[in-house]
Structures are given as structure tokens and as C-alpha cells.
Amino acid sequence: MTEFYGHQEPWKQWHAALAGEKMHHAWMLAGKRGVGKTHFAVEAAKLLVAEPAATAPDNHPDIVILNRLPKDDKEEKKRADGKPFDTKRNISVAQIREMQQRLTTRPTLGPRRAIIIDPSDDLEKGASNALLKSLEEPPIGTFFILVTHRPARLLPTIRSRCRIVRFPDVAIDDLDRLLSHKVPDADIATRQAAIMAAAGSPGIALEFVERDLGRMFTIMQRIMAEGDSDFMLRGQLTDSLGARPAREKILAAIDLARSVVCSALSSANRADYPAIVDAHAELVALAGQAPTYNFDPGLLIAETGSLLAAAAGPRDRGHV
């Protein structure tokens, strides 16, 4: 059973391009976080740089991957030891400049080189401007693959130079099969909640189960259903995050809140639509800001709870 559903059309486009007379020099892989775009990027790059009748090995010297670096020396040591580590908030202009220095030389093993930027959403402003110059005048044999969860965050001039490949949401039945295979010990209720929270993203569904977001999900649903006039549920929501939550768990919690709000919209009265839509827009903005700014985790999740309470409508009198 494949772990990457919904990749048939992207692979069809990639294979057709490889077989064509001229391969476009810049590609943008667009879709929700967790649908397998990074895996696709790496495997597509290996096909791109492989010699005829050969398979490119892992750690190929002509596949350059730019992503967020460890945030300090301590986290760098964790990475070297193969442990989970915290990253910087952005891909820096220095990383782009270093990559561009490599482009002044020929590829190592063959005529092609692949540059993967993952996620390109997190490029610093200066890094975006520097990358644009390479996209405008790409060296012969160099191909760029930009992984993006939110294409609108990229410069229009970058988007216009890329061929966009869209990755669809994954069907509910496929998500259920994936969770049954990957986390067989998860009970049915947890799997169902994970599928709802994932909104079509296998990665988010697995993250839900592995990060034990079930309690947080239940509290968020209660806030949406009941409001939170005495702030008690928001206090429970903050407690459920834990004392020293990983950055990834915080971001997953915001994604979870967005899914809860979206789900509520389908059964809401028309009079409640404006409050729900406004809360969703605020959560989208918060999700965009959270990776960039140094928010206090407790305050961030409390604000998330307040946005849910605002979406709950007039029955909540404690929102400020």
C-alpha cells in the first residue's frame, strides 16, 4: 500500500516533462502541508539527475536541499546526533547565496543539478529576492523545485517563473487506511478525529495521533459548541499544550483549530457565518505569523482559544 495518495497526476506531469524536448527550469509543488510534497520533490530530483538506465543514489551531490537550519549550536549538535532539533524560522539569504556559489560550477556527476527549497514559504525577503535572480537567469542544467504550502506567500514574480504542480487533498477512505496501517494501536475514535482534523492531509492526520492532540481537539470542539464565558475551557486548552511544547506541536494546534472552525461552518446557521469566517481568517493569519515571530506558546494557544470562542457566537460573553 502506498503512503502517498493523490500523486498520480503530479507524477504524470513530471514524467511527461522528463520525456519532452525541453524541461522547464523551475517547478512549484503546491498543496497542504503533509500531503507528501517533500517526498515527491526528492524522488523527482533523483529521476532528474540520474544517468540513463541508472538510479540516483541517496545523498546525490547534484541534489541540493535548502530548508530551515538548526537555530543554534545546541540544536546543531542534536541534528548531528540524529535527534529531533528546533530550527530557525526562515531560510536565510546566506543559504541562497551559498547555493548560488555552487551554481558557478558544473554539476558533479552529470549534466543536471536539482535545487530543492522546502518550504519556499519560509524564505526571508532578501532570500526571495536573491532566488529570483537565479530563476530569471538559470544556469544551464540547473532545475529548481520549490515546495510550498501557501503559494500566495511567495513573490508573484517567483510564482510566474514556475510551472505549478498541485497536490490534491487525500480522500477520507485513504486517510483511514493509512492510519490503520501506520498507527494500528490508535482507537477508532482517535482515527476519526484525526481524519477530521487533517482535512485531507495524511501528514497532519499522523501528526494528530503521534502528538496526542485528542484532548486538545475535544476542548476545541467544546469551545465551538458551548462558548467559553468563564475562560475555563481556554485554561484547559493551554494546559493541554504542555509546559514546553515543541514548535511543531504549536503549529499543529493552530492547524487543528482551523479544521474545527471549517467543520463548524458546514452545520452553522447563516447568522453565525460572519463570526466563523472572521475567526478562520484570523487563524490563517496566526498560522502565517507563528513560524516567524517569537510568540509565547501559552499566549498563542490562548489566542487560538479566544478565536474559537469568538466563532462560537453570542453565547460566548468572555471573549476579549
PDB file of N, CA and C in Angstrom, residues 2 34 44 46 124 129 149 222 240 255 265-266 268 287:
ATOM      1  N   THR A   2       0.602   2.146  -0.928  1.00  0.00           N
ATOM      2  CA  THR A   2       1.403   3.359  -0.979  1.00  0.00           C
ATOM      3  C   THR A   2       1.052   4.297   0.166  1.00  0.00           C
ATOM      4  N   GLY A  34       1.813  18.226   4.561  1.00  0.00           N
ATOM      5  CA  GLY A  34       1.553  16.847   4.936  1.00  0.00           C
ATOM      6  C   GLY A  34       1.016  15.948   3.837  1.00  0.00           C
ATOM      7  N   ALA A  44      11.575  13.046  -7.390  1.00  0.00           N
ATOM      8  CA  ALA A  44      11.582  13.662  -8.716  1.00  0.00           C
ATOM      9  C   ALA A  44      12.981  14.168  -9.067  1.00  0.00           C
ATOM     10  N   LYS A  46      15.779  12.925  -7.996  1.00  0.00           N
ATOM     11  CA  LYS A  46      16.632  11.766  -8.268  1.00  0.00           C
ATOM     12  C   LYS A  46      16.438  11.272  -9.700  1.00  0.00           C
ATOM     13  N   GLU A 124      13.322  34.229   3.682  1.00  0.00           N
ATOM     14  CA  GLU A 124      13.397  35.623   4.078  1.00  0.00           C
ATOM     15  C   GLU A 124      13.151  36.508   2.853  1.00  0.00           C
ATOM     16  N   ASN A 129      14.333  37.627  -2.924  1.00  0.00           N
ATOM     17  CA  ASN A 129      14.856  38.493  -3.983  1.00  0.00           C
ATOM     18  C   ASN A 129      16.108  37.895  -4.630  1.00  0.00           C
ATOM     19  N   HIS A 149       3.435  25.311   0.874  1.00  0.00           N
ATOM     20  CA  HIS A 149       2.124  25.029   1.468  1.00  0.00           C
ATOM     21  C   HIS A 149       1.159  26.178   1.198  1.00  0.00           C
ATOM     22  N   ARG A 222     -15.574  21.694  22.158  1.00  0.00           N
ATOM     23  CA  ARG A 222     -16.466  22.194  23.216  1.00  0.00           C
ATOM     24  C   ARG A 222     -16.561  23.719  23.164  1.00  0.00           C
ATOM     25  N   SER A 240      -3.427  21.720  28.047  1.00  0.00           N
ATOM     26  CA  SER A 240      -3.263  20.536  27.186  1.00  0.00           C
ATOM     27  C   SER A 240      -2.065  20.662  26.252  1.00  0.00           C
ATOM     28  N   ASP A 255      -3.342  24.557  13.216  1.00  0.00           N
ATOM     29  CA  ASP A 255      -3.973  23.858  12.090  1.00  0.00           C
ATOM     30  C   ASP A 255      -5.233  23.127  12.549  1.00  0.00           C
ATOM     31  N   LEU A 265     -18.547  25.352  10.210  1.00  0.00           N
ATOM     32  CA  LEU A 265     -19.240  26.161   9.214  1.00  0.00           C
ATOM     33  C   LEU A 265     -20.287  25.356   8.460  1.00  0.00           C
ATOM     34  N   SER A 266     -20.028  24.067   8.246  1.00  0.00           N
ATOM     35  CA  SER A 266     -20.943  23.248   7.448  1.00  0.00           C
ATOM     36  C   SER A 266     -22.298  23.048   8.118  1.00  0.00           C
ATOM     37  N   ALA A 268     -23.505  25.346  10.603  1.00  0.00           N
ATOM     38  CA  ALA A 268     -23.863  26.578  11.297  1.00  0.00           C
ATOM     39  C   ALA A 268     -25.085  27.241  10.672  1.00  0.00           C
ATOM     40  N   ALA A 287      -1.512  31.438  11.773  1.00  0.00           N
ATOM     41  CA  ALA A 287      -0.682  30.330  11.291  1.00  0.00           C
ATOM     42  C   ALA A 287       0.483  30.851  10.452  1.00  0.00           C
TER      43      ALA A 287
END
